Coordinates of C-alpha atoms in Angstrom, one line a residue:
Chain A
M1 CA 0.3 -0.2 0.3
S2 CA 1.2 3.5 -0.2
L3 CA 2.0 5.2 2.3
F4 CA 0.4 8.1 0.6
E5 CA -3.1 6.6 1.6
H6 CA -2.6 7.1 5.2
S7 CA -4.6 11.0 5.8
L8 CA -1.4 14.1 7.2
K9 CA -1.6 13.4 10.6
E10 CA -1.5 10.1 9.7
L11 CA 2.3 10.4 7.9
T12 CA 3.4 13.1 10.7
R13 CA 2.4 10.2 13.8
K14 CA 4.3 7.6 11.9
L15 CA 7.1 10.8 11.9
N16 CA 8.0 10.6 15.3
D17 CA 7.5 7.8 15.2
N18 CA 10.0 6.5 13.5
E19 CA 8.1 4.2 12.1
I20 CA 9.1 5.8 8.7
T21 CA 11.9 8.2 7.5
V22 CA 11.3 11.8 5.2
T23 CA 13.4 10.2 2.7
D24 CA 11.0 7.2 2.2
L25 CA 8.3 9.3 2.2
V26 CA 10.6 11.3 -1.1
E27 CA 11.9 8.5 -2.7
E28 CA 8.1 7.7 -3.1
S29 CA 7.3 9.7 -4.4
Y30 CA 9.7 10.2 -7.3
A31 CA 9.1 5.6 -7.4
R32 CA 5.5 7.0 -8.3
I33 CA 6.7 9.7 -10.2
E34 CA 8.7 7.9 -12.6
E35 CA 5.9 4.5 -13.1
V36 CA 2.5 6.2 -13.7
D37 CA 3.5 10.6 -14.8
G38 CA 5.0 9.9 -18.1
E39 CA 1.1 8.8 -18.8
V40 CA -0.5 11.6 -16.5
Q41 CA 2.4 14.0 -16.8
A42 CA 1.4 16.4 -14.1
F43 CA 5.5 17.5 -13.2
L44 CA 7.1 20.4 -16.3
T45 CA 9.9 20.3 -13.2
L46 CA 11.1 18.1 -10.8
D47 CA 12.9 18.9 -7.9
E48 CA 14.6 15.6 -7.1
E49 CA 18.4 17.0 -6.0
N50 CA 17.3 19.4 -3.1
A51 CA 14.7 17.0 -2.1
R52 CA 16.3 14.3 -1.8
A53 CA 18.7 16.8 0.1
A54 CA 16.7 18.7 2.7
A55 CA 15.1 14.7 3.4
R56 CA 18.4 14.3 4.5
E57 CA 19.0 16.8 7.1
L58 CA 15.2 16.6 8.1
D59 CA 15.7 12.6 8.8
E60 CA 19.3 13.8 10.4
A61 CA 18.0 16.9 12.2
G62 CA 15.5 15.1 13.8
D63 CA 13.1 17.9 15.4
K64 CA 10.1 16.8 14.3
G65 CA 8.0 19.7 16.3
A66 CA 6.7 21.2 12.6
S67 CA 3.5 21.3 11.3
L68 CA 4.1 19.7 7.9
F69 CA 7.1 18.4 8.9
G70 CA 8.7 16.0 6.5
L71 CA 5.3 16.1 4.3
P72 CA 6.3 15.6 -0.2
I73 CA 4.2 18.3 -1.4
G74 CA 3.9 19.7 -5.5
I75 CA 3.4 23.0 -6.1
K76 CA 2.5 25.0 -9.5
D77 CA 3.7 26.8 -11.4
N78 CA 2.3 30.0 -11.2
I79 CA 3.4 30.3 -7.4
V80 CA 7.4 31.6 -7.9
T81 CA 10.3 28.9 -6.0
K82 CA 13.5 31.1 -5.3
G83 CA 15.8 28.7 -7.4
L84 CA 14.0 26.0 -8.7
R85 CA 12.5 27.1 -12.7
T86 CA 8.7 29.0 -12.3
T87 CA 6.8 29.3 -16.0
A88 CA 3.2 29.5 -15.5
A89 CA 3.9 26.9 -18.1
S90 CA 4.3 29.6 -20.5
Q91 CA 6.8 29.8 -23.2
I92 CA 7.6 33.6 -21.7
L93 CA 8.7 32.4 -18.9
S94 CA 10.1 29.2 -19.4
N95 CA 13.4 30.2 -19.5
L96 CA 13.3 31.3 -15.6
D97 CA 15.3 29.0 -14.3
D98 CA 16.2 30.7 -10.9
P99 CA 14.3 32.8 -9.6
L100 CA 14.8 35.7 -6.7
Y101 CA 12.1 35.2 -4.2
D102 CA 9.7 32.8 -2.4
A103 CA 6.3 33.3 -2.2
T104 CA 4.6 33.4 0.8
V105 CA 2.4 29.7 0.8
V106 CA 6.4 29.1 -0.1
R107 CA 8.3 30.4 3.3
K108 CA 5.1 29.2 5.2
L109 CA 5.3 25.4 3.7
Q110 CA 9.9 25.5 4.0
K111 CA 8.9 26.7 7.7
E112 CA 6.8 23.8 8.7
K113 CA 9.6 21.7 6.8
A114 CA 7.5 20.6 4.2
V115 CA 9.7 19.2 1.2
T116 CA 8.3 20.2 -2.6
I117 CA 9.0 18.3 -5.2
G118 CA 8.2 20.1 -8.3
K119 CA 6.8 21.9 -10.0
L120 CA 3.1 21.5 -11.5
N121 CA 1.6 21.4 -14.6
M122 CA -0.9 24.6 -15.6
D123 CA -3.1 26.4 -18.3
E124 CA -1.1 29.6 -19.3
F125 CA -1.4 32.2 -16.8
A126 CA -4.0 30.1 -15.4
M127 CA -6.3 30.1 -18.2
G128 CA -8.2 27.3 -19.1
S129 CA -10.4 24.5 -18.2
S130 CA -8.6 21.2 -19.1
N131 CA -4.7 21.6 -18.8
E132 CA -4.7 22.2 -22.4
N133 CA -3.6 25.5 -23.2
S134 CA 0.3 24.5 -20.9
S135 CA 2.8 25.4 -23.2
F136 CA 5.0 22.6 -22.5
Q137 CA 2.5 19.1 -21.9
A138 CA -1.0 18.5 -21.1
T139 CA -1.3 16.6 -18.0
R140 CA -3.5 13.6 -18.3
N141 CA -7.1 12.7 -15.5
P142 CA -5.3 10.0 -14.0
W143 CA -9.1 8.2 -14.1
N144 CA -9.4 7.9 -17.6
T145 CA -5.8 9.2 -19.9
D146 CA -8.7 10.5 -22.7
H147 CA -9.0 12.4 -20.7
V148 CA -9.0 16.2 -19.0
P149 CA -7.6 16.7 -15.8
G150 CA -9.6 20.7 -15.7
G151 CA -7.4 23.1 -15.0
S152 CA -6.4 25.9 -14.5
S153 CA -4.4 23.8 -11.7
G154 CA -5.2 20.3 -13.2
G155 CA -1.4 19.4 -12.6
S156 CA -1.6 19.6 -9.3
A157 CA -5.4 17.7 -8.8
A158 CA -3.8 15.2 -11.3
A159 CA -0.6 14.4 -9.3
V160 CA -2.6 14.1 -6.3
A161 CA -5.6 11.9 -7.9
A162 CA -2.3 9.8 -9.2
G163 CA -0.6 9.3 -5.8
E164 CA 2.0 11.2 -6.8
V165 CA 2.1 14.0 -4.0
P166 CA 0.1 13.6 -0.6
F167 CA -0.8 17.4 -1.0
S168 CA -0.9 20.3 -3.6
L169 CA -1.4 23.9 -3.7
G170 CA -3.4 25.3 -6.8
T171 CA -5.2 28.3 -7.1
D172 CA -8.4 30.1 -8.6
T173 CA -9.4 32.8 -9.9
G174 CA -12.8 31.0 -11.9
G175 CA -13.2 27.4 -10.3
S176 CA -9.8 26.5 -10.8
I177 CA -8.4 24.2 -7.7
R178 CA -12.3 23.3 -7.8
Q179 CA -13.2 21.9 -11.0
P180 CA -9.8 19.7 -11.5
A181 CA -10.9 18.1 -8.0
S182 CA -14.2 17.4 -9.0
Y183 CA -12.5 16.0 -12.5
C184 CA -9.9 13.9 -10.7
G185 CA -11.7 13.1 -7.6
V186 CA -9.9 15.1 -5.1
V187 CA -10.6 18.2 -2.4
G188 CA -10.0 21.3 -3.3
L189 CA -11.0 24.1 -1.8
K190 CA -10.6 27.9 -3.3
P191 CA -10.3 30.5 0.2
T192 CA -12.8 33.3 1.0
Y193 CA -10.2 36.1 -1.1
G194 CA -8.4 37.6 1.3
R195 CA -7.8 34.6 2.5
V196 CA -4.3 33.2 1.6
S197 CA -1.6 35.8 0.9
R198 CA -1.0 35.6 -2.9
F199 CA 2.4 37.3 -2.5
G200 CA 5.1 36.0 -5.6
L201 CA 1.8 34.0 -7.5
I202 CA 2.4 35.8 -10.7
A203 CA -0.7 37.1 -10.3
F204 CA -4.3 36.9 -13.3
A205 CA -7.4 38.8 -11.9
S206 CA -5.8 40.2 -8.7
S207 CA -9.0 40.9 -7.8
L208 CA -10.1 36.9 -7.9
D209 CA -7.6 34.7 -7.4
Q210 CA -6.9 32.8 -4.1
I211 CA -4.6 29.5 -3.7
G212 CA -5.2 26.5 -2.0
P213 CA -5.1 23.8 -1.5
I214 CA -5.8 20.0 -3.0
T215 CA -6.0 17.1 -1.3
R216 CA -6.9 13.5 -0.6
S217 CA -9.5 14.0 2.5
V218 CA -10.4 17.0 4.2
E219 CA -9.5 17.0 7.3
D220 CA -5.3 16.8 5.2
N221 CA -6.9 20.3 3.0
A222 CA -7.9 22.0 6.6
Y223 CA -4.7 21.0 8.3
V224 CA -2.6 22.5 5.7
L225 CA -5.4 25.9 4.9
E226 CA -4.0 26.3 8.9
T227 CA -0.7 26.4 7.7
I228 CA -1.1 28.4 4.2
A229 CA -3.3 31.0 6.1
G230 CA -2.6 34.1 7.1
H231 CA -2.5 38.2 7.1
D232 CA 0.9 39.2 4.9
E233 CA 2.2 42.6 5.0
M234 CA 3.8 41.4 1.6
D235 CA 0.1 41.7 -0.1
S236 CA -2.4 44.8 1.1
T237 CA -5.5 42.6 0.6
S238 CA -4.1 39.7 2.6
A239 CA -6.6 40.1 5.3
N240 CA -6.2 40.7 8.9
V241 CA -8.9 38.1 10.4
E242 CA -7.7 35.6 12.9
V243 CA -7.5 31.5 11.3
P244 CA -9.3 29.4 13.2
A245 CA -7.7 25.6 13.8
Y246 CA -9.4 24.5 10.7
T247 CA -9.1 20.6 11.7
E248 CA -11.5 21.3 15.7
A249 CA -14.2 22.4 12.8
L250 CA -14.2 18.3 11.5
T251 CA -16.8 17.4 14.7
G252 CA -18.7 15.4 12.7
N253 CA -22.0 16.5 14.2
I254 CA -24.1 18.8 11.0
S255 CA -27.8 18.3 13.3
D256 CA -27.9 22.3 13.2
L257 CA -26.3 23.1 9.5
K258 CA -29.2 24.6 7.2
I259 CA -28.4 24.4 3.5
A260 CA -29.1 26.2 0.4
V261 CA -29.7 24.6 -2.9
P262 CA -29.7 27.2 -6.0
K263 CA -32.2 26.0 -8.5
E264 CA -30.2 27.6 -11.2
Y265 CA -27.7 24.7 -10.7
F266 CA -29.3 22.4 -12.5
Q267 CA -30.5 24.2 -14.8
E268 CA -29.1 24.3 -18.4
G269 CA -25.7 22.7 -19.0
V270 CA -25.6 20.8 -16.2
N271 CA -25.4 16.3 -16.9
E272 CA -28.0 14.6 -15.9
E273 CA -25.6 12.0 -14.0
V274 CA -23.9 15.2 -12.1
K275 CA -27.8 16.0 -11.4
A276 CA -28.3 12.3 -10.0
S277 CA -24.8 12.9 -7.7
V278 CA -25.6 15.9 -6.2
R279 CA -29.2 14.3 -5.4
Q280 CA -28.5 12.0 -3.9
A281 CA -25.5 13.6 -2.2
L282 CA -28.4 15.4 -0.5
R283 CA -30.5 13.0 0.5
K284 CA -27.0 11.6 2.3
Y285 CA -27.6 15.8 4.2
E286 CA -31.0 14.8 5.6
E287 CA -29.9 11.8 6.7
L288 CA -27.1 13.3 8.6
G289 CA -29.3 15.8 10.1
A290 CA -29.7 18.9 8.4
E291 CA -32.0 21.0 6.7
W292 CA -32.3 21.4 2.8
E293 CA -34.4 24.1 0.6
E294 CA -34.2 25.4 -2.3
V295 CA -32.8 28.9 -3.0
S296 CA -32.3 31.4 -5.6
L297 CA -29.6 32.9 -6.4
P298 CA -30.6 35.2 -9.9
H299 CA -27.7 36.2 -11.6
S300 CA -26.1 33.4 -12.0
K301 CA -27.2 33.3 -15.4
Y302 CA -25.1 36.4 -16.0
A303 CA -21.8 35.5 -13.6
L304 CA -19.3 33.8 -16.6
S305 CA -20.6 37.1 -19.0
T306 CA -19.5 38.9 -15.6
Y307 CA -16.1 37.1 -14.7
Y308 CA -13.9 37.5 -18.9
L309 CA -14.7 41.2 -18.5
I310 CA -13.5 41.5 -15.5
A311 CA -11.2 38.6 -15.2
S312 CA -9.3 39.6 -18.7
S313 CA -9.3 43.5 -17.7
E314 CA -7.1 42.2 -14.6
A315 CA -5.0 40.1 -16.6
S316 CA -4.5 42.8 -19.6
A317 CA -2.9 44.8 -17.2
N318 CA -0.5 41.7 -15.6
L319 CA 0.3 40.6 -17.9
A320 CA 2.4 43.7 -19.4
R321 CA 4.6 43.2 -17.3
F322 CA 6.2 40.6 -19.6
D323 CA 7.9 42.9 -21.7
G324 CA 11.6 41.5 -22.1
V325 CA 13.1 44.0 -19.9
R326 CA 14.4 42.1 -16.9
Y327 CA 13.1 38.4 -17.5
G328 CA 11.9 35.9 -18.9
R329 CA 12.0 35.7 -22.9
R330 CA 13.6 38.3 -24.9
S331 CA 13.0 38.2 -28.8
E332 CA 15.6 37.6 -30.9
N333 CA 13.4 39.0 -33.9
A334 CA 13.7 43.2 -32.9
E335 CA 15.6 46.3 -34.3
T336 CA 13.4 48.9 -32.0
M337 CA 12.6 49.0 -27.8
I338 CA 8.8 49.1 -29.2
D339 CA 8.6 46.0 -31.6
M340 CA 11.2 43.2 -29.3
F341 CA 7.8 44.3 -26.9
K342 CA 5.6 43.1 -29.3
N343 CA 7.8 40.3 -30.5
S344 CA 8.7 39.2 -26.8
R345 CA 5.0 39.0 -25.8
S346 CA 3.9 37.6 -29.4
E347 CA 6.1 34.9 -29.4
G348 CA 5.8 34.2 -26.2
F349 CA 1.8 34.0 -25.5
G350 CA -0.6 31.3 -26.8
D351 CA -3.6 32.0 -27.9
E352 CA -6.2 31.6 -24.7
V353 CA -3.2 34.3 -23.0
K354 CA -3.5 36.3 -26.1
R355 CA -7.5 36.5 -26.3
R356 CA -7.8 37.4 -22.8
I357 CA -4.9 39.9 -23.4
M358 CA -6.9 42.0 -25.9
L359 CA -10.8 40.9 -24.8
G360 CA -9.3 42.4 -21.9
T361 CA -8.0 46.0 -23.6
F362 CA -11.1 46.2 -25.5
A363 CA -13.0 46.0 -22.6
L364 CA -10.8 48.9 -20.9
S365 CA -10.7 50.8 -23.8
S366 CA -12.5 54.6 -23.8
G367 CA -15.9 54.5 -25.4
Y368 CA -16.0 50.3 -23.5
Y369 CA -15.4 51.4 -20.9
D370 CA -18.5 52.2 -19.4
A371 CA -20.9 49.4 -21.7
Y372 CA -18.2 47.0 -20.7
Y373 CA -15.7 47.0 -17.4
K374 CA -18.1 48.9 -15.7
K375 CA -21.3 47.5 -16.7
A376 CA -19.7 44.2 -15.4
Q377 CA -18.6 45.2 -11.9
Q378 CA -21.6 46.9 -11.4
V379 CA -23.5 42.9 -11.9
R380 CA -20.6 41.8 -9.7
T381 CA -22.5 43.4 -7.3
L382 CA -25.4 42.1 -7.7
I383 CA -24.0 38.7 -7.5
K384 CA -22.2 39.4 -4.6
N385 CA -25.5 40.5 -3.3
D386 CA -27.0 37.2 -4.1
F387 CA -24.9 35.1 -2.2
D388 CA -24.8 37.7 1.1
K389 CA -28.8 37.6 1.0
I390 CA -29.1 33.6 1.0
F391 CA -27.0 33.8 4.2
E392 CA -28.8 35.8 6.4
E393 CA -30.3 32.5 6.6
Y394 CA -28.4 29.8 5.6
D395 CA -24.9 28.4 6.2
V396 CA -23.8 26.7 3.4
V397 CA -24.5 26.8 -0.4
I398 CA -24.2 23.3 -1.7
G399 CA -24.3 22.0 -5.4
P400 CA -23.0 20.4 -8.6
T401 CA -18.8 21.5 -8.5
A402 CA -18.9 21.0 -13.0
P403 CA -22.4 20.7 -15.4
T404 CA -20.1 17.4 -16.6
P405 CA -17.3 14.8 -15.7
A406 CA -13.8 15.6 -17.1
F407 CA -14.4 15.7 -20.8
K408 CA -12.6 14.5 -23.5
V409 CA -9.0 15.9 -24.7
G410 CA -9.6 17.6 -28.0
E411 CA -13.6 18.1 -27.6
Q412 CA -12.8 21.7 -26.8
M413 CA -10.1 23.3 -27.8
E414 CA -12.5 24.5 -31.6
N415 CA -14.5 27.2 -29.7
P416 CA -13.5 29.9 -26.4
L417 CA -17.0 30.4 -25.8
T418 CA -17.6 26.3 -25.1
M419 CA -15.3 25.8 -22.9
Y420 CA -15.4 28.5 -20.6
A421 CA -18.7 26.8 -19.6
N422 CA -17.0 24.4 -18.2
D423 CA -16.5 27.4 -14.3
I424 CA -20.1 28.4 -14.8
L425 CA -21.2 27.0 -11.0
T426 CA -18.0 27.7 -9.9
I427 CA -17.0 31.7 -11.1
P428 CA -19.6 33.7 -8.9
V429 CA -17.8 31.7 -6.0
N430 CA -15.0 33.6 -7.4
L431 CA -16.5 37.2 -8.1
A432 CA -18.0 37.3 -4.3
G433 CA -15.2 36.5 -2.8
V434 CA -16.7 33.6 -0.8
P435 CA -14.9 30.2 0.4
G436 CA -16.1 27.2 -1.8
I437 CA -14.4 23.5 -1.7
S438 CA -15.2 20.3 -4.5
I439 CA -15.6 17.3 -2.6
P440 CA -16.1 13.8 -4.6
C441 CA -19.7 12.6 -4.4
G442 CA -19.9 10.4 -7.2
F443 CA -19.1 8.4 -10.4
S444 CA -20.1 9.0 -14.3
E445 CA -21.4 5.7 -15.9
K446 CA -17.7 5.7 -18.0
G447 CA -15.9 5.6 -14.4
L448 CA -15.4 8.9 -14.1
P449 CA -15.3 11.4 -10.5
I450 CA -18.0 14.1 -10.0
G451 CA -17.7 17.0 -7.5
L452 CA -20.1 18.4 -5.1
Q453 CA -19.7 21.8 -4.4
I454 CA -19.6 23.6 -0.6
I455 CA -19.9 27.6 -0.7
G456 CA -19.4 29.4 2.6
K457 CA -19.8 33.1 3.8
H458 CA -16.9 34.3 3.7
F459 CA -14.2 33.8 6.8
D460 CA -16.1 31.0 7.3
E461 CA -13.6 28.0 6.5
S462 CA -14.6 25.5 9.7
T463 CA -18.3 26.0 8.5
V464 CA -17.2 25.1 5.0
Y465 CA -14.7 22.1 6.1
R466 CA -17.2 21.1 9.0
A467 CA -19.9 20.3 6.2
A468 CA -17.6 18.4 3.7
H469 CA -15.9 16.4 6.6
A470 CA -19.2 15.3 7.9
F471 CA -19.6 13.8 4.5
E472 CA -16.9 12.6 3.6
Q473 CA -16.4 10.6 6.2
A474 CA -20.0 9.2 5.7
T475 CA -19.8 7.8 2.0
N476 CA -17.0 5.2 0.0
Y477 CA -16.0 8.2 -3.0
H478 CA -13.2 10.0 -2.0
K479 CA -11.0 6.3 -1.4
Q480 CA -11.4 4.3 -4.7
R481 CA -8.5 5.0 -6.7
P482 CA -7.6 5.0 -10.5
E483 CA -5.7 2.4 -11.9
L484 CA -3.2 3.7 -13.6
G485 CA 1.3 1.5 -13.0
G486 CA 0.5 -0.7 -9.7
N487 CA -2.9 0.1 -8.7
T488 CA -5.3 -1.7 -10.0
K489 CA -9.7 -1.5 -7.6
Chain B
M1 CA -24.2 43.0 -36.1
S2 CA -20.4 42.8 -35.4
R3 CA -19.3 43.4 -32.1
I4 CA -16.2 44.3 -33.2
S5 CA -14.3 44.6 -35.9
E6 CA -10.7 43.3 -38.2
D7 CA -9.3 46.9 -38.0
Q8 CA -10.5 47.0 -34.0
V9 CA -8.8 43.9 -33.4
K10 CA -5.7 44.8 -35.0
H11 CA -5.4 47.9 -33.0
V12 CA -6.8 46.5 -29.7
A13 CA -3.0 44.2 -30.4
N14 CA -1.2 47.5 -30.8
L15 CA -2.4 48.4 -27.5
A16 CA -1.7 45.4 -26.3
R17 CA 1.8 45.4 -28.0
L18 CA 1.3 42.0 -29.5
V19 CA 1.4 41.2 -33.8
V20 CA -0.8 39.5 -35.0
T21 CA -0.9 38.2 -38.2
D22 CA -3.6 39.2 -40.8
E23 CA -4.8 35.3 -40.4
E24 CA -5.1 36.2 -36.1
A25 CA -6.8 39.0 -37.1
E26 CA -9.5 36.7 -38.7
M27 CA -10.1 34.3 -35.8
F28 CA -9.9 36.2 -33.3
T29 CA -11.7 38.8 -34.7
K30 CA -14.7 36.3 -34.5
Q31 CA -13.7 35.0 -31.5
L32 CA -13.7 38.8 -29.2
D33 CA -17.0 38.5 -32.0
D34 CA -18.4 35.2 -29.7
I35 CA -17.4 36.6 -26.5
I36 CA -18.8 39.9 -26.1
T37 CA -21.4 39.4 -28.4
Y38 CA -22.5 36.3 -25.8
A39 CA -20.6 38.9 -23.1
E40 CA -24.0 41.5 -23.8
Q41 CA -26.6 39.8 -21.7
L42 CA -25.6 41.7 -18.9
N43 CA -27.3 44.1 -21.1
E44 CA -30.7 42.6 -19.8
L45 CA -29.7 44.1 -16.0
D46 CA -30.6 47.3 -15.0
T47 CA -27.7 48.3 -13.4
E48 CA -29.1 51.6 -13.2
G49 CA -27.1 52.7 -9.7
V50 CA -25.7 50.3 -8.9
E51 CA -22.5 50.7 -6.7
P52 CA -19.6 49.4 -9.0
T53 CA -17.5 46.1 -7.2
T54 CA -14.2 46.5 -8.1
H55 CA -12.7 44.4 -5.1
V56 CA -15.1 42.0 -1.9
L57 CA -13.2 43.0 0.3
D58 CA -13.2 46.3 2.4
L59 CA -9.9 47.2 1.8
K60 CA -8.8 51.5 1.8
N61 CA -5.3 53.1 1.5
V62 CA -2.9 49.2 3.7
M63 CA -0.6 51.3 5.0
R64 CA 2.6 50.5 6.4
K65 CA 6.3 52.5 7.9
D66 CA 8.5 54.0 5.5
E67 CA 11.3 52.2 6.2
P68 CA 14.2 50.8 4.5
K69 CA 14.5 46.5 3.7
E70 CA 16.5 44.7 2.5
W71 CA 15.7 42.8 -0.4
I72 CA 17.3 41.3 -4.1
K73 CA 20.6 42.7 -4.7
K74 CA 21.3 44.6 -7.9
E75 CA 23.3 41.6 -8.9
D76 CA 20.2 39.5 -8.3
A77 CA 17.9 41.2 -9.8
L78 CA 19.7 41.6 -12.7
K79 CA 20.7 38.0 -13.7
N80 CA 17.6 36.9 -15.2
A81 CA 17.5 39.7 -17.6
P82 CA 17.9 39.1 -21.4
D83 CA 20.8 42.2 -21.4
Q84 CA 22.8 44.3 -19.1
Q85 CA 25.2 46.5 -19.2
D86 CA 27.1 49.5 -16.4
G87 CA 24.6 47.2 -13.8
Q88 CA 21.5 48.0 -15.6
F89 CA 19.3 46.4 -18.2
K90 CA 19.1 46.7 -21.7
V91 CA 17.0 46.7 -24.6
P92 CA 16.9 47.9 -28.5
S93 CA 17.5 51.3 -29.4
I94 CA 14.1 53.6 -28.7
L95 CA 15.1 55.6 -32.1
E96 CA 13.7 54.1 -34.3

């Protein structure tokens, strides 16, 4: 049995009791990567030498007080790691082999003695829902390698599902943690906006981006968030709000829980198998003593338009920094500075990134600003108000994470709008800034995972985790593993 | 009626410091037109008097003390630069 079948807390106990060593864990990770990553293609960069050295050092030091002592982690490639290649899966950063600093989340992981195994594939600059927009490789779904893992944190979700690492970090701007977690049958949380520092996260849409954990269980997820959450003076939008002990919220008792189920999350485009799994989950919640009622979030259908205008506008500003001057790739075909900017960017960015930069530039340009950008920001207020109103009466909102299980590689690359629709149920959460989690709640007839989304109030991850954990403990979906490499069902 | 013309796409590309070929301009015009046309569903909503949300947290002017701190050394800041000279980033000529 893989060591990663154990919870993070159990692995910590085993290390403390000298049943296993950090080297065992790190070697397990690289052995599994060697075995299955040729198929899954989750990792862009491995940090073997440093990880092995760190493992030896930790084994020798023997001070096991740190909360993530010796636990191997994979990190999404848009999170900056000092001295370790960081590309955001873009050609324009393909030569950034030696970044200058660590993201705050990476510093926090290091302080708690986690061991970085490597950097994980993603859609370029986190723009995409399938990992097919990576400029290096297309990660595959461990449950069926003809299917996508979701995106943009597809590498982070696939690596955990494939048992290559016990946990990873992803980022979520419109669903980029939750949708791949749903497709890969793992647990992924987008924290409240401001809960986790964004310092050192390569910015896509700064008013929406959040870093969060991807794990095999709700308890592991809560445990990791305890480490990475909190105020950071390097990110002025990180909130100065106390970080509770999330694992203590996992009581198993949800008899007081009031669940809102938005009827809009069961409408057109949502697949029947997904609806059936979510309805079954709601019956499970009833059995566990919780109450649920159908509600309306009337502006849900406007979220996709709102998101693409706002996120693309912010991206067009954020990605202006990639110009071939201070770091990254510079085009060799340019005589003047302006041509150097243009050619470096045109050679360095993929089509989806260009599309969004142009959409954002258009929406922000004089004559269109009020009609598109300002309008979208006003509708964002309406979407946020929908949630505020529901949360006056209910503790959590529950629905599907994604409208379908994982689709096939290549199936949705023709039309950008079709691809965007995969995020229709996750985007409202980013616009409102509230926390949301995806946990496994079933399988399609073809054996692909289905995810349940649980959304909470601002800074109330504790209730989200409590609701998720109670369901998880009453079901077996999170214990299923894909057939891959030496694993059989 | 199309929401964005090929000329506008080329203009926007220039503003964003991107080069698009005629072929790419045609493709992006079609795709952006589809996206913008879809997004115009927002016009169904009356947003008269609705405050825009730029940010979900109620934050204003987060300040810290203006104290010098150790950060990245000049040599380090230059080490990933495509070109440098005399301790500065070097770019091609600015004047054509």
